[in-house]
Amino acid sequence: MQIFDPAQTAQALPYDRLVDALAQAVRELAAGIIKAPERLAVGIDAGGTLLCMPAVAPDLGVTKLVTVHTDNARHGLPAIQGEVVMFDSATGKRLALLDGPTVTQRRTAAMSLLGIRTLAPRKPATVLLIGTGAQAAAHAEALADYFGVAELHVAGSSMAKAMQFAAVLRARHPGVNIVPVGEGELAQHAAAADVVIALTTSRQPVVPAALPPHTLAIGVGAFRPGMAELPPELLHARQVVVDDLAGARHEAGDLLQAAIAWDRVQPLADILAGAAPRGPLAPVFKTVGQAAWDLAAARVVCAI
């Protein structure tokens, strides 16, 4: 069995291949070709959770085991730690062990790319990222790599954090104009963005309620019922699309708190199949993650 460290895992998951693999996995999950139960979450303590996410297809299977400890910064440790085990479906032979946080970061960013490719009315030139953590960094890389985004506006919980994060991104992406955004400037910068992506664990909406008709809003960070990044006003005004409907019913705090009727929430699989109508406004895309997306990443690794 081959063991991939974080750098090797990232190198094995180029975004162009990962986005296409995710589109295939979205279709196969909807068709029942991929079997992936809802993830099992076991509380460890007030700040810790163990997540187990299995998925099986005729060709390949994966199990992701990760721990999430939200207060790990004080220990000098990452909040998310874990691994993805890949195995051959026909024999059960273990094929590889991937770095779990790296897989999560890249396939989550790639799902946002797929959402933009599918739902945005035009190729994005300017994107506003709300959040300064690992997912925000992965999204910055993904947007620059896949779409060639030339301008990124980045907002944090404070201007100091936004400026620090912007400095890190400038060093990594010298060809991209990185603009730090203060909390009071969010509405102004959102109005100038083609896409607004929220990547926080906020319990209060962080995306402005009023967005231009063409601006696609994506909510990534809120993964518990008590969290919310997308405002109810925006969710009720626009078509709502989710990456995984079953998971969203339990985990999409934005939608749950806004009391969105589930019969008006469209799975991304329906959009990809051309089975859902498109409205005049850019929709809102909410992602919660799914083990099938880890399987998609494993397929990309197998193809290298």
PDB file of C-alpha atoms in Angstrom:
ATOM      1  CA  MET A   1       0.000   0.000   0.000  1.00  0.00           C
ATOM      2  CA  GLN A   2       1.338   3.391  -1.003  1.00  0.00           C
ATOM      3  CA  ILE A   3       1.323   6.119   1.632  1.00  0.00           C
ATOM      4  CA  PHE A   4       0.959   9.754   0.502  1.00  0.00           C
ATOM      5  CA  ASP A   5       2.031  12.622   2.731  1.00  0.00           C
ATOM      6  CA  PRO A   6       0.200  15.991   2.446  1.00  0.00           C
ATOM      7  CA  ALA A   7       2.424  17.304  -0.364  1.00  0.00           C
ATOM      8  CA  GLN A   8       2.181  14.051  -2.336  1.00  0.00           C
ATOM      9  CA  THR A   9      -1.597  13.943  -1.827  1.00  0.00           C
ATOM     10  CA  ALA A  10      -1.950  17.484  -3.181  1.00  0.00           C
ATOM     11  CA  GLN A  11       0.283  16.722  -6.169  1.00  0.00           C
ATOM     12  CA  ALA A  12      -1.834  13.666  -6.999  1.00  0.00           C
ATOM     13  CA  LEU A  13      -5.050  15.736  -7.098  1.00  0.00           C
ATOM     14  CA  PRO A  14      -4.802  18.358  -9.881  1.00  0.00           C
ATOM     15  CA  TYR A  15      -7.917  20.483  -9.999  1.00  0.00           C
ATOM     16  CA  ASP A  16      -8.704  19.986 -13.670  1.00  0.00           C
ATOM     17  CA  ARG A  17      -9.009  16.224 -13.194  1.00  0.00           C
ATOM     18  CA  LEU A  18     -10.656  16.505  -9.791  1.00  0.00           C
ATOM     19  CA  VAL A  19     -13.511  18.706 -11.014  1.00  0.00           C
ATOM     20  CA  ASP A  20     -14.388  16.238 -13.782  1.00  0.00           C
ATOM     21  CA  ALA A  21     -14.144  13.291 -11.360  1.00  0.00           C
ATOM     22  CA  LEU A  22     -16.520  15.078  -8.998  1.00  0.00           C
ATOM     23  CA  ALA A  23     -19.055  15.685 -11.762  1.00  0.00           C
ATOM     24  CA  GLN A  24     -19.004  11.956 -12.494  1.00  0.00           C
ATOM     25  CA  ALA A  25     -19.361  11.082  -8.804  1.00  0.00           C
ATOM     26  CA  VAL A  26     -22.316  13.463  -8.405  1.00  0.00           C
ATOM     27  CA  ARG A  27     -24.116  11.665 -11.225  1.00  0.00           C
ATOM     28  CA  GLU A  28     -23.196   8.192  -9.968  1.00  0.00           C
ATOM     29  CA  LEU A  29     -24.316   8.920  -6.419  1.00  0.00           C
ATOM     30  CA  ALA A  30     -27.699  10.116  -7.703  1.00  0.00           C
ATOM     31  CA  ALA A  31     -27.998   6.976  -9.862  1.00  0.00           C
ATOM     32  CA  GLY A  32     -27.127   4.656  -6.975  1.00  0.00           C
ATOM     33  CA  ILE A  33     -23.888   3.470  -8.581  1.00  0.00           C
ATOM     34  CA  ILE A  34     -21.916   4.879  -5.658  1.00  0.00           C
ATOM     35  CA  LYS A  35     -23.122   3.783  -2.222  1.00  0.00           C
ATOM     36  CA  ALA A  36     -22.322   6.310   0.494  1.00  0.00           C
ATOM     37  CA  PRO A  37     -24.315   6.512   3.727  1.00  0.00           C
ATOM     38  CA  GLU A  38     -24.530   9.731   5.662  1.00  0.00           C
ATOM     39  CA  ARG A  39     -21.358  10.353   7.603  1.00  0.00           C
ATOM     40  CA  LEU A  40     -21.163   9.148  11.170  1.00  0.00           C
ATOM     41  CA  ALA A  41     -20.258  11.877  13.636  1.00  0.00           C
ATOM     42  CA  VAL A  42     -19.242  10.925  17.164  1.00  0.00           C
ATOM     43  CA  GLY A  43     -18.697  13.643  19.722  1.00  0.00           C
ATOM     44  CA  ILE A  44     -15.407  13.364  21.592  1.00  0.00           C
ATOM     45  CA  ASP A  45     -15.777  16.364  23.876  1.00  0.00           C
ATOM     46  CA  ALA A  46     -17.139  19.896  23.695  1.00  0.00           C
ATOM     47  CA  GLY A  47     -14.679  20.861  20.970  1.00  0.00           C
ATOM     48  CA  GLY A  48     -13.917  17.528  19.283  1.00  0.00           C
ATOM     49  CA  THR A  49     -15.696  15.285  16.773  1.00  0.00           C
ATOM     50  CA  LEU A  50     -14.773  12.016  15.073  1.00  0.00           C
ATOM     51  CA  LEU A  51     -16.103  11.682  11.517  1.00  0.00           C
ATOM     52  CA  CYS A  52     -16.328   8.392   9.593  1.00  0.00           C
ATOM     53  CA  MET A  53     -17.214   8.596   5.887  1.00  0.00           C
ATOM     54  CA  PRO A  54     -17.325   5.423   3.745  1.00  0.00           C
ATOM     55  CA  ALA A  55     -18.165   5.196   0.035  1.00  0.00           C
ATOM     56  CA  VAL A  56     -18.109   2.252  -2.359  1.00  0.00           C
ATOM     57  CA  ALA A  57     -18.349   2.028  -6.153  1.00  0.00           C
ATOM     58  CA  PRO A  58     -17.899  -1.007  -8.426  1.00  0.00           C
ATOM     59  CA  ASP A  59     -14.269  -0.046  -9.068  1.00  0.00           C
ATOM     60  CA  LEU A  60     -13.073   1.493  -5.824  1.00  0.00           C
ATOM     61  CA  GLY A  61     -13.924   2.087  -2.189  1.00  0.00           C
ATOM     62  CA  VAL A  62     -12.768   4.590   0.424  1.00  0.00           C
ATOM     63  CA  THR A  63     -13.139   5.263   4.099  1.00  0.00           C
ATOM     64  CA  LYS A  64     -12.199   8.630   5.537  1.00  0.00           C
ATOM     65  CA  LEU A  65     -11.537   8.932   9.255  1.00  0.00           C
ATOM     66  CA  VAL A  66     -10.949  12.453  10.517  1.00  0.00           C
ATOM     67  CA  THR A  67     -11.026  14.221  13.841  1.00  0.00           C
ATOM     68  CA  VAL A  68     -12.088  17.841  14.150  1.00  0.00           C
ATOM     69  CA  HIS A  69     -10.886  19.747  17.216  1.00  0.00           C
ATOM     70  CA  THR A  70     -11.910  23.374  16.874  1.00  0.00           C
ATOM     71  CA  ASP A  71      -9.609  24.628  19.660  1.00  0.00           C
ATOM     72  CA  ASN A  72      -6.424  22.963  18.407  1.00  0.00           C
ATOM     73  CA  ALA A  73      -4.759  26.263  17.573  1.00  0.00           C
ATOM     74  CA  ARG A  74      -3.838  26.666  21.234  1.00  0.00           C
ATOM     75  CA  HIS A  75      -2.020  23.332  21.021  1.00  0.00           C
ATOM     76  CA  GLY A  76      -0.197  24.285  17.838  1.00  0.00           C
ATOM     77  CA  LEU A  77      -2.062  21.550  15.942  1.00  0.00           C
ATOM     78  CA  PRO A  78      -4.381  21.623  12.908  1.00  0.00           C
ATOM     79  CA  ALA A  79      -8.104  21.499  13.618  1.00  0.00           C
ATOM     80  CA  ILE A  80      -8.644  18.628  11.154  1.00  0.00           C
ATOM     81  CA  GLN A  81      -6.483  15.491  11.175  1.00  0.00           C
ATOM     82  CA  GLY A  82      -7.050  12.123   9.557  1.00  0.00           C
ATOM     83  CA  GLU A  83      -6.628   9.877   6.550  1.00  0.00           C
ATOM     84  CA  VAL A  84      -8.432   8.351   3.569  1.00  0.00           C
ATOM     85  CA  VAL A  85      -7.973   4.629   2.950  1.00  0.00           C
ATOM     86  CA  MET A  86      -8.422   3.499  -0.670  1.00  0.00           C
ATOM     87  CA  PHE A  87      -9.188  -0.113  -1.553  1.00  0.00           C
ATOM     88  CA  ASP A  88     -10.036  -2.204  -4.608  1.00  0.00           C
ATOM     89  CA  SER A  89     -13.750  -3.057  -4.553  1.00  0.00           C
ATOM     90  CA  ALA A  90     -13.281  -6.478  -6.163  1.00  0.00           C
ATOM     91  CA  THR A  91     -10.733  -7.792  -3.658  1.00  0.00           C
ATOM     92  CA  GLY A  92     -10.626  -5.363  -0.743  1.00  0.00           C
ATOM     93  CA  LYS A  93      -6.905  -4.922  -1.321  1.00  0.00           C
ATOM     94  CA  ARG A  94      -5.659  -1.699   0.220  1.00  0.00           C
ATOM     95  CA  LEU A  95      -4.231   0.561  -2.457  1.00  0.00           C
ATOM     96  CA  ALA A  96      -3.193   3.774  -0.771  1.00  0.00           C
ATOM     97  CA  LEU A  97      -3.399   5.919   2.324  1.00  0.00           C
ATOM     98  CA  LEU A  98      -4.003   9.615   1.580  1.00  0.00           C
ATOM     99  CA  ASP A  99      -3.702  12.612   3.859  1.00  0.00           C
ATOM    100  CA  GLY A 100      -7.281  13.292   4.980  1.00  0.00           C
ATOM    101  CA  PRO A 101      -7.182  17.075   5.470  1.00  0.00           C
ATOM    102  CA  THR A 102      -5.516  17.555   2.079  1.00  0.00           C
ATOM    103  CA  VAL A 103      -8.152  15.432   0.348  1.00  0.00           C
ATOM    104  CA  THR A 104     -10.888  17.373   2.151  1.00  0.00           C
ATOM    105  CA  GLN A 105      -9.428  20.757   1.248  1.00  0.00           C
ATOM    106  CA  ARG A 106      -8.920  19.961  -2.420  1.00  0.00           C
ATOM    107  CA  ARG A 107     -12.137  18.092  -3.135  1.00  0.00           C
ATOM    108  CA  THR A 108     -14.131  20.768  -1.271  1.00  0.00           C
ATOM    109  CA  ALA A 109     -12.489  23.515  -3.304  1.00  0.00           C
ATOM    110  CA  ALA A 110     -13.032  21.465  -6.460  1.00  0.00           C
ATOM    111  CA  MET A 111     -16.746  21.131  -5.611  1.00  0.00           C
ATOM    112  CA  SER A 112     -16.944  24.921  -5.486  1.00  0.00           C
ATOM    113  CA  LEU A 113     -15.222  25.014  -8.881  1.00  0.00           C
ATOM    114  CA  LEU A 114     -17.791  22.556 -10.241  1.00  0.00           C
ATOM    115  CA  GLY A 115     -20.570  24.699  -8.811  1.00  0.00           C
ATOM    116  CA  ILE A 116     -19.138  27.806 -10.463  1.00  0.00           C
ATOM    117  CA  ARG A 117     -18.673  25.984 -13.773  1.00  0.00           C
ATOM    118  CA  THR A 118     -22.259  24.738 -13.661  1.00  0.00           C
ATOM    119  CA  LEU A 119     -24.183  27.584 -12.034  1.00  0.00           C
ATOM    120  CA  ALA A 120     -22.374  30.877 -12.627  1.00  0.00           C
ATOM    121  CA  PRO A 121     -23.593  32.892 -15.622  1.00  0.00           C
ATOM    122  CA  ARG A 122     -20.017  33.714 -16.655  1.00  0.00           C
ATOM    123  CA  LYS A 123     -16.420  32.798 -15.960  1.00  0.00           C
ATOM    124  CA  PRO A 124     -15.386  34.588 -12.770  1.00  0.00           C
ATOM    125  CA  ALA A 125     -12.786  37.345 -12.879  1.00  0.00           C
ATOM    126  CA  THR A 126     -13.215  38.666  -9.333  1.00  0.00           C
ATOM    127  CA  VAL A 127     -14.022  36.499  -6.304  1.00  0.00           C
ATOM    128  CA  LEU A 128     -14.645  37.449  -2.679  1.00  0.00           C
ATOM    129  CA  LEU A 129     -13.496  34.869  -0.111  1.00  0.00           C
ATOM    130  CA  ILE A 130     -14.884  35.228   3.411  1.00  0.00           C
ATOM    131  CA  GLY A 131     -12.566  33.332   5.747  1.00  0.00           C
ATOM    132  CA  THR A 132      -8.827  33.032   6.271  1.00  0.00           C
ATOM    133  CA  GLY A 133      -8.330  29.361   7.140  1.00  0.00           C
ATOM    134  CA  ALA A 134      -7.065  26.306   5.276  1.00  0.00           C
ATOM    135  CA  GLN A 135     -10.185  26.048   3.120  1.00  0.00           C
ATOM    136  CA  ALA A 136      -9.891  29.676   2.069  1.00  0.00           C
ATOM    137  CA  ALA A 137      -6.269  29.067   1.071  1.00  0.00           C
ATOM    138  CA  ALA A 138      -7.258  25.954  -0.909  1.00  0.00           C
ATOM    139  CA  HIS A 139     -10.018  27.883  -2.681  1.00  0.00           C
ATOM    140  CA  ALA A 140      -7.615  30.687  -3.583  1.00  0.00           C
ATOM    141  CA  GLU A 141      -5.255  28.170  -5.178  1.00  0.00           C
ATOM    142  CA  ALA A 142      -8.102  26.367  -6.940  1.00  0.00           C
ATOM    143  CA  LEU A 143      -9.614  29.563  -8.375  1.00  0.00           C
ATOM    144  CA  ALA A 144      -6.262  30.794  -9.660  1.00  0.00           C
ATOM    145  CA  ASP A 145      -5.336  27.403 -11.088  1.00  0.00           C
ATOM    146  CA  TYR A 146      -8.646  26.410 -12.683  1.00  0.00           C
ATOM    147  CA  PHE A 147     -10.265  29.688 -13.738  1.00  0.00           C
ATOM    148  CA  GLY A 148      -7.226  31.932 -13.806  1.00  0.00           C
ATOM    149  CA  VAL A 149      -8.977  34.355 -11.450  1.00  0.00           C
ATOM    150  CA  ALA A 150      -6.950  37.562 -11.509  1.00  0.00           C
ATOM    151  CA  GLU A 151      -8.442  39.323  -8.479  1.00  0.00           C
ATOM    152  CA  LEU A 152      -9.259  37.877  -5.060  1.00  0.00           C
ATOM    153  CA  HIS A 153     -10.806  39.909  -2.266  1.00  0.00           C
ATOM    154  CA  VAL A 154     -10.289  38.267   1.141  1.00  0.00           C
ATOM    155  CA  ALA A 155     -12.200  39.049   4.325  1.00  0.00           C
ATOM    156  CA  GLY A 156     -11.429  37.809   7.829  1.00  0.00           C
ATOM    157  CA  SER A 157     -12.834  38.247  11.311  1.00  0.00           C
ATOM    158  CA  SER A 158     -10.642  41.354  11.548  1.00  0.00           C
ATOM    159  CA  MET A 159      -8.769  43.584   9.127  1.00  0.00           C
ATOM    160  CA  ALA A 160      -5.503  42.399  10.685  1.00  0.00           C
ATOM    161  CA  LYS A 161      -6.328  38.781   9.834  1.00  0.00           C
ATOM    162  CA  ALA A 162      -7.401  39.738   6.327  1.00  0.00           C
ATOM    163  CA  MET A 163      -4.152  41.603   5.744  1.00  0.00           C
ATOM    164  CA  GLN A 164      -2.054  38.751   7.128  1.00  0.00           C
ATOM    165  CA  PHE A 165      -3.878  36.225   4.950  1.00  0.00           C
ATOM    166  CA  ALA A 166      -3.552  38.489   1.905  1.00  0.00           C
ATOM    167  CA  ALA A 167       0.208  38.653   2.447  1.00  0.00           C
ATOM    168  CA  VAL A 168       0.414  34.838   2.517  1.00  0.00           C
ATOM    169  CA  LEU A 169      -1.618  34.564  -0.688  1.00  0.00           C
ATOM    170  CA  ARG A 170       0.473  37.183  -2.485  1.00  0.00           C
ATOM    171  CA  ALA A 171       3.590  35.122  -1.807  1.00  0.00           C
ATOM    172  CA  ARG A 172       1.921  31.986  -3.170  1.00  0.00           C
ATOM    173  CA  HIS A 173       0.152  33.609  -6.129  1.00  0.00           C
ATOM    174  CA  PRO A 174       2.229  36.576  -7.323  1.00  0.00           C
ATOM    175  CA  GLY A 175       0.152  36.960 -10.481  1.00  0.00           C
ATOM    176  CA  VAL A 176      -3.113  37.501  -8.588  1.00  0.00           C
ATOM    177  CA  ASN A 177      -4.241  40.848  -7.159  1.00  0.00           C
ATOM    178  CA  ILE A 178      -5.113  40.125  -3.507  1.00  0.00           C
ATOM    179  CA  VAL A 179      -7.268  42.743  -1.777  1.00  0.00           C
ATOM    180  CA  PRO A 180      -7.841  42.554   2.015  1.00  0.00           C
ATOM    181  CA  VAL A 181     -11.370  43.482   3.104  1.00  0.00           C
ATOM    182  CA  GLY A 182     -12.562  44.891   6.427  1.00  0.00           C
ATOM    183  CA  GLU A 183     -15.816  43.727   8.015  1.00  0.00           C
ATOM    184  CA  GLY A 184     -17.569  46.985   7.228  1.00  0.00           C
ATOM    185  CA  GLU A 185     -16.576  46.743   3.564  1.00  0.00           C
ATOM    186  CA  LEU A 186     -18.142  43.353   2.786  1.00  0.00           C
ATOM    187  CA  ALA A 187     -21.222  44.676   1.001  1.00  0.00           C
ATOM    188  CA  GLN A 188     -19.140  46.944  -1.207  1.00  0.00           C
ATOM    189  CA  HIS A 189     -16.730  44.195  -2.249  1.00  0.00           C
ATOM    190  CA  ALA A 190     -19.502  41.609  -2.685  1.00  0.00           C
ATOM    191  CA  ALA A 191     -21.231  43.959  -5.105  1.00  0.00           C
ATOM    192  CA  ALA A 192     -18.101  43.924  -7.287  1.00  0.00           C
ATOM    193  CA  ALA A 193     -17.593  40.147  -7.209  1.00  0.00           C
ATOM    194  CA  ASP A 194     -18.689  37.504  -9.697  1.00  0.00           C
ATOM    195  CA  VAL A 195     -18.640  34.898  -6.924  1.00  0.00           C
ATOM    196  CA  VAL A 196     -18.808  35.188  -3.128  1.00  0.00           C
ATOM    197  CA  ILE A 197     -17.599  32.145  -1.168  1.00  0.00           C
ATOM    198  CA  ALA A 198     -18.052  31.826   2.600  1.00  0.00           C
ATOM    199  CA  LEU A 199     -15.538  29.554   4.357  1.00  0.00           C
ATOM    200  CA  THR A 200     -16.142  30.106   8.058  1.00  0.00           C
ATOM    201  CA  THR A 201     -17.655  28.360  11.078  1.00  0.00           C
ATOM    202  CA  SER A 202     -19.807  31.388  11.867  1.00  0.00           C
ATOM    203  CA  ARG A 203     -23.083  31.074  13.719  1.00  0.00           C
ATOM    204  CA  GLN A 204     -24.360  34.273  12.091  1.00  0.00           C
ATOM    205  CA  PRO A 205     -24.685  34.951   8.335  1.00  0.00           C
ATOM    206  CA  VAL A 206     -21.572  36.553   6.871  1.00  0.00           C
ATOM    207  CA  VAL A 207     -22.612  36.856   3.212  1.00  0.00           C
ATOM    208  CA  PRO A 208     -24.387  40.142   2.402  1.00  0.00           C
ATOM    209  CA  ALA A 209     -28.113  39.699   1.787  1.00  0.00           C
ATOM    210  CA  ALA A 210     -28.116  41.969  -1.273  1.00  0.00           C
ATOM    211  CA  LEU A 211     -26.004  40.694  -4.167  1.00  0.00           C
ATOM    212  CA  PRO A 212     -26.021  41.646  -7.860  1.00  0.00           C
ATOM    213  CA  PRO A 213     -28.231  39.368  -9.995  1.00  0.00           C
ATOM    214  CA  HIS A 214     -25.215  37.726 -11.664  1.00  0.00           C
ATOM    215  CA  THR A 215     -23.273  37.037  -8.441  1.00  0.00           C
ATOM    216  CA  LEU A 216     -23.136  33.399  -7.355  1.00  0.00           C
ATOM    217  CA  ALA A 217     -22.982  32.857  -3.584  1.00  0.00           C
ATOM    218  CA  ILE A 218     -21.442  29.650  -2.228  1.00  0.00           C
ATOM    219  CA  GLY A 219     -21.650  28.534   1.393  1.00  0.00           C
ATOM    220  CA  VAL A 220     -18.938  26.044   2.366  1.00  0.00           C
ATOM    221  CA  GLY A 221     -17.979  26.425   6.009  1.00  0.00           C
ATOM    222  CA  ALA A 222     -21.203  25.917   7.984  1.00  0.00           C
ATOM    223  CA  PHE A 223     -21.456  22.155   8.519  1.00  0.00           C
ATOM    224  CA  ARG A 224     -23.601  21.954  11.657  1.00  0.00           C
ATOM    225  CA  PRO A 225     -27.237  22.973  12.296  1.00  0.00           C
ATOM    226  CA  GLY A 226     -26.102  25.755  14.618  1.00  0.00           C
ATOM    227  CA  MET A 227     -23.876  27.379  12.003  1.00  0.00           C
ATOM    228  CA  ALA A 228     -24.968  29.773   9.271  1.00  0.00           C
ATOM    229  CA  GLU A 229     -23.113  31.789   6.626  1.00  0.00           C
ATOM    230  CA  LEU A 230     -25.880  32.495   4.099  1.00  0.00           C
ATOM    231  CA  PRO A 231     -28.611  34.995   5.102  1.00  0.00           C
ATOM    232  CA  PRO A 232     -32.284  33.925   5.002  1.00  0.00           C
ATOM    233  CA  GLU A 233     -33.182  36.870   2.743  1.00  0.00           C
ATOM    234  CA  LEU A 234     -30.793  35.666   0.048  1.00  0.00           C
ATOM    235  CA  LEU A 235     -31.841  32.024   0.398  1.00  0.00           C
ATOM    236  CA  HIS A 236     -35.537  32.861   0.053  1.00  0.00           C
ATOM    237  CA  ALA A 237     -34.928  35.167  -2.924  1.00  0.00           C
ATOM    238  CA  ARG A 238     -32.922  32.753  -5.077  1.00  0.00           C
ATOM    239  CA  GLN A 239     -32.831  29.198  -6.308  1.00  0.00           C
ATOM    240  CA  VAL A 240     -30.969  27.012  -3.795  1.00  0.00           C
ATOM    241  CA  VAL A 241     -28.700  24.223  -5.044  1.00  0.00           C
ATOM    242  CA  VAL A 242     -26.894  21.727  -2.791  1.00  0.00           C
ATOM    243  CA  ASP A 243     -24.116  19.242  -3.480  1.00  0.00           C
ATOM    244  CA  ASP A 244     -25.841  16.498  -1.448  1.00  0.00           C
ATOM    245  CA  LEU A 245     -29.518  16.789  -0.532  1.00  0.00           C
ATOM    246  CA  ALA A 246     -29.529  14.061   2.127  1.00  0.00           C
ATOM    247  CA  GLY A 247     -26.592  15.579   3.970  1.00  0.00           C
ATOM    248  CA  ALA A 248     -27.956  19.102   3.654  1.00  0.00           C
ATOM    249  CA  ARG A 249     -31.165  18.117   5.431  1.00  0.00           C
ATOM    250  CA  HIS A 250     -29.164  17.424   8.591  1.00  0.00           C
ATOM    251  CA  GLU A 251     -26.085  19.626   8.314  1.00  0.00           C
ATOM    252  CA  ALA A 252     -26.857  22.787   6.329  1.00  0.00           C
ATOM    253  CA  GLY A 253     -27.488  25.143   9.225  1.00  0.00           C
ATOM    254  CA  ASP A 254     -28.009  28.047   6.814  1.00  0.00           C
ATOM    255  CA  LEU A 255     -30.988  26.320   5.210  1.00  0.00           C
ATOM    256  CA  LEU A 256     -32.353  24.861   8.439  1.00  0.00           C
ATOM    257  CA  GLN A 257     -32.309  28.160  10.293  1.00  0.00           C
ATOM    258  CA  ALA A 258     -33.896  29.949   7.335  1.00  0.00           C
ATOM    259  CA  ALA A 259     -36.659  27.294   7.241  1.00  0.00           C
ATOM    260  CA  ILE A 260     -36.173  26.724   3.530  1.00  0.00           C
ATOM    261  CA  ALA A 261     -38.770  24.362   2.048  1.00  0.00           C
ATOM    262  CA  TRP A 262     -36.899  21.288   0.847  1.00  0.00           C
ATOM    263  CA  ASP A 263     -39.095  20.896  -2.218  1.00  0.00           C
ATOM    264  CA  ARG A 264     -37.476  24.041  -3.644  1.00  0.00           C
ATOM    265  CA  VAL A 265     -33.911  22.879  -2.993  1.00  0.00           C
ATOM    266  CA  GLN A 266     -32.274  21.388  -6.087  1.00  0.00           C
ATOM    267  CA  PRO A 267     -29.526  18.742  -5.942  1.00  0.00           C
ATOM    268  CA  LEU A 268     -26.547  19.561  -8.152  1.00  0.00           C
ATOM    269  CA  ALA A 269     -27.109  16.199  -9.870  1.00  0.00           C
ATOM    270  CA  ASP A 270     -30.422  17.479 -11.274  1.00  0.00           C
ATOM    271  CA  ILE A 271     -28.744  20.602 -12.628  1.00  0.00           C
ATOM    272  CA  LEU A 272     -26.000  18.531 -14.276  1.00  0.00           C
ATOM    273  CA  ALA A 273     -28.665  16.316 -15.834  1.00  0.00           C
ATOM    274  CA  GLY A 274     -30.571  19.320 -17.153  1.00  0.00           C
ATOM    275  CA  ALA A 275     -33.610  18.264 -15.120  1.00  0.00           C
ATOM    276  CA  ALA A 276     -34.016  21.467 -13.086  1.00  0.00           C
ATOM    277  CA  PRO A 277     -35.172  24.896 -14.293  1.00  0.00           C
ATOM    278  CA  ARG A 278     -32.805  27.881 -14.126  1.00  0.00           C
ATOM    279  CA  GLY A 279     -34.035  31.214 -12.817  1.00  0.00           C
ATOM    280  CA  PRO A 280     -33.084  34.751 -13.922  1.00  0.00           C
ATOM    281  CA  LEU A 281     -30.856  35.238 -10.857  1.00  0.00           C
ATOM    282  CA  ALA A 282     -27.642  33.375 -10.121  1.00  0.00           C
ATOM    283  CA  PRO A 283     -28.500  30.707  -7.537  1.00  0.00           C
ATOM    284  CA  VAL A 284     -27.068  30.037  -4.094  1.00  0.00           C
ATOM    285  CA  PHE A 285     -24.898  26.924  -3.836  1.00  0.00           C
ATOM    286  CA  LYS A 286     -24.591  25.215  -0.443  1.00  0.00           C
ATOM    287  CA  THR A 287     -22.076  22.393   0.019  1.00  0.00           C
ATOM    288  CA  VAL A 288     -21.876  20.021   2.972  1.00  0.00           C
ATOM    289  CA  GLY A 289     -19.494  17.374   1.669  1.00  0.00           C
ATOM    290  CA  GLN A 290     -19.975  13.688   0.981  1.00  0.00           C
ATOM    291  CA  ALA A 291     -17.844  10.529   1.093  1.00  0.00           C
ATOM    292  CA  ALA A 292     -18.538  10.097  -2.612  1.00  0.00           C
ATOM    293  CA  TRP A 293     -16.456  13.220  -3.204  1.00  0.00           C
ATOM    294  CA  ASP A 294     -13.532  11.511  -1.424  1.00  0.00           C
ATOM    295  CA  LEU A 295     -14.034   8.533  -3.713  1.00  0.00           C
ATOM    296  CA  ALA A 296     -13.827  10.875  -6.685  1.00  0.00           C
ATOM    297  CA  ALA A 297     -10.481  12.098  -5.361  1.00  0.00           C
ATOM    298  CA  ALA A 298      -9.283   8.514  -4.933  1.00  0.00           C
ATOM    299  CA  ARG A 299     -10.114   7.811  -8.572  1.00  0.00           C
ATOM    300  CA  VAL A 300      -7.936  10.724  -9.625  1.00  0.00           C
ATOM    301  CA  VAL A 301      -5.071   9.319  -7.556  1.00  0.00           C
ATOM    302  CA  CYS A 302      -5.512   5.886  -9.147  1.00  0.00           C
ATOM    303  CA  ALA A 303      -5.279   7.453 -12.599  1.00  0.00           C
ATOM    304  CA  ILE A 304      -1.882   9.082 -12.085  1.00  0.00           C
TER     305      ILE A 304
END
